[in-house]
Amino acid sequence: MLGIAAAVLFFISFLINAADIGTNDVFSSTNIMLLGLTALALHLAGIGAARTSHTTSRRRPWSRS
């Protein structure tokens, strides 16, 4: 999930930089890019990863029950 957020932040940063949109200091393309890098680093560290439930029983392909 954080990987997708990072991609969106990178895309917004690219649009701001490519269109040369004048924003205030908080929403500059560099700050948004740094937020994207932070989200990407958290994603690679495993924070915010989807947790899977192992409570379902798996049948073996050769089992007939």
Coordinates of N, CA and C in Angstrom, one line a residue:
M1 N 0.8 -1.2 0.0 CA 0.0 0.0 0.0 C 0.9 1.3 0.0
L2 N 1.9 1.2 0.8 CA 2.8 2.4 0.8 C 3.6 2.5 -0.5
G3 N 3.8 1.4 -1.2 CA 4.4 1.5 -2.5 C 3.6 2.3 -3.5
I4 N 2.2 2.0 -3.5 CA 1.3 2.8 -4.4 C 1.3 4.2 -4.0
A5 N 1.3 4.5 -2.7 CA 1.3 5.9 -2.2 C 2.6 6.6 -2.7
A6 N 3.7 5.9 -2.6 CA 4.9 6.5 -3.1 C 4.9 6.8 -4.6
A7 N 4.3 5.9 -5.4 CA 4.2 6.1 -6.8 C 3.3 7.3 -7.1
V8 N 2.2 7.5 -6.4 CA 1.3 8.6 -6.6 C 2.0 9.9 -6.2
L9 N 2.8 9.9 -5.1 CA 3.5 11.1 -4.7 C 4.6 11.5 -5.7
F10 N 5.3 10.5 -6.3 CA 6.3 10.7 -7.3 C 5.6 11.3 -8.5
F11 N 4.5 10.8 -8.9 CA 3.8 11.4 -10.1 C 3.3 12.8 -9.9
I12 N 2.8 13.1 -8.7 CA 2.4 14.5 -8.4 C 3.6 15.4 -8.4
S13 N 4.7 14.9 -7.8 CA 5.9 15.7 -7.8 C 6.4 16.0 -9.3
F14 N 6.3 15.0 -10.1 CA 6.7 15.1 -11.5 C 5.8 16.2 -12.2
L15 N 4.5 16.1 -12.0 CA 3.6 17.0 -12.6 C 3.9 18.5 -12.2
I16 N 4.1 18.7 -10.9 CA 4.5 20.0 -10.4 C 5.7 20.5 -11.0
N17 N 6.7 19.6 -11.1 CA 8.0 20.1 -11.7 C 7.9 20.3 -13.2
A18 N 7.2 19.4 -13.9 CA 7.1 19.5 -15.4 C 6.3 20.7 -15.8
A19 N 5.2 21.0 -15.1 CA 4.3 22.1 -15.5 C 4.8 23.4 -14.9
D20 N 5.8 23.4 -14.1 CA 6.4 24.6 -13.5 C 5.3 25.3 -12.7
I21 N 4.6 24.6 -11.9 CA 3.5 25.2 -11.1 C 4.1 25.8 -9.9
G22 N 3.7 27.0 -9.7 CA 4.2 27.8 -8.5 C 3.4 27.4 -7.3
T23 N 4.0 26.7 -6.3 CA 3.4 26.3 -5.1 C 4.1 27.0 -3.9
N24 N 3.5 26.9 -2.8 CA 4.2 27.5 -1.6 C 5.3 26.5 -1.2
D25 N 6.1 26.8 -0.2 CA 7.3 26.1 0.2 C 6.9 24.7 0.7
V26 N 5.7 24.5 1.3 CA 5.4 23.2 1.9 C 5.1 22.2 0.8
F27 N 4.4 22.6 -0.3 CA 4.0 21.7 -1.4 C 4.9 21.8 -2.6
S28 N 6.2 22.0 -2.4 CA 7.1 22.1 -3.6 C 7.4 20.7 -4.1
S29 N 7.8 20.6 -5.3 CA 8.0 19.2 -5.9 C 9.1 18.4 -5.1
T30 N 10.1 19.1 -4.5 CA 11.1 18.4 -3.8 C 10.6 17.8 -2.5
N31 N 9.7 18.6 -1.8 CA 9.1 18.1 -0.6 C 8.2 16.9 -0.8
I32 N 7.4 16.9 -1.9 CA 6.6 15.8 -2.2 C 7.4 14.6 -2.7
M33 N 8.5 14.8 -3.4 CA 9.4 13.7 -3.7 C 10.0 13.1 -2.5
L34 N 10.4 13.9 -1.5 CA 10.9 13.4 -0.3 C 9.9 12.6 0.5
L35 N 8.6 13.0 0.5 CA 7.6 12.2 1.1 C 7.4 10.9 0.4
G36 N 7.5 10.9 -0.9 CA 7.4 9.6 -1.7 C 8.6 8.7 -1.4
L37 N 9.8 9.3 -1.2 CA 10.9 8.4 -0.8 C 10.8 7.8 0.6
T38 N 10.2 8.6 1.5 CA 9.9 8.1 2.8 C 8.9 7.0 2.7
A39 N 7.8 7.1 2.0 CA 6.8 6.1 1.8 C 7.4 4.8 1.2
L40 N 8.3 5.0 0.2 CA 9.0 3.9 -0.4 C 9.9 3.2 0.5
A41 N 10.6 3.9 1.3 CA 11.5 3.3 2.3 C 10.7 2.5 3.4
L42 N 9.6 3.0 3.8 CA 8.7 2.3 4.7 C 8.2 1.0 4.1
H43 N 7.8 1.1 2.8 CA 7.3 0.0 2.1 C 8.4 -1.1 2.0
L44 N 9.6 -0.7 1.7 CA 10.7 -1.7 1.6 C 11.1 -2.3 2.9
A45 N 10.8 -1.5 4.0 CA 11.1 -2.0 5.3 C 10.1 -3.0 5.8
G46 N 9.0 -3.1 5.1 CA 7.9 -4.0 5.5 C 6.8 -3.4 6.4
I47 N 6.9 -2.1 6.6 CA 5.9 -1.4 7.4 C 4.7 -1.1 6.5
G48 N 3.5 -1.4 6.9 CA 2.3 -1.2 6.2 C 2.0 -2.3 5.2
A49 N 2.7 -3.4 5.3 CA 2.4 -4.5 4.4 C 1.1 -5.2 4.7
A50 N 0.4 -5.7 3.8 CA -0.8 -6.5 4.0 C -0.5 -7.8 4.8
R51 N -1.3 -8.0 5.8 CA -1.1 -9.3 6.5 C -2.1 -10.3 6.0
T52 N -1.5 -11.5 5.8 CA -2.4 -12.6 5.4 C -2.8 -13.5 6.5
S53 N -3.9 -14.0 6.4 CA -4.4 -14.9 7.5 C -4.2 -16.4 7.1
H54 N -3.6 -17.1 8.0 CA -3.3 -18.5 7.7 C -4.3 -19.4 8.4
T55 N -5.5 -19.0 8.6 CA -6.5 -19.8 9.3 C -7.2 -20.7 8.4
T56 N -7.2 -20.5 7.1 CA -7.9 -21.4 6.2 C -7.0 -22.6 6.0
S57 N -7.8 -23.7 5.9 CA -7.1 -25.0 5.7 C -6.9 -25.3 4.2
R58 N -5.7 -25.7 3.8 CA -5.5 -26.0 2.4 C -5.6 -27.5 2.2
R59 N -6.3 -27.8 1.2 CA -6.4 -29.2 0.8 C -5.3 -29.7 -0.1
R60 N -4.8 -30.9 0.2 CA -3.8 -31.4 -0.7 C -4.5 -31.9 -2.0
P61 N -3.8 -31.7 -3.1 CA -4.4 -32.1 -4.4 C -4.8 -33.6 -4.5
W62 N -4.1 -34.4 -3.8 CA -4.4 -35.8 -3.9 C -5.4 -36.3 -2.8
S63 N -5.8 -35.4 -2.0 CA -6.8 -35.8 -0.9 C -8.2 -35.7 -1.5
R64 N -9.0 -36.7 -1.2 CA -10.4 -36.7 -1.7 C -11.4 -36.3 -0.7
S65 N -11.0 -35.9 0.5 CA -12.0 -35.5 1.5 C -12.4 -34.1 1.4

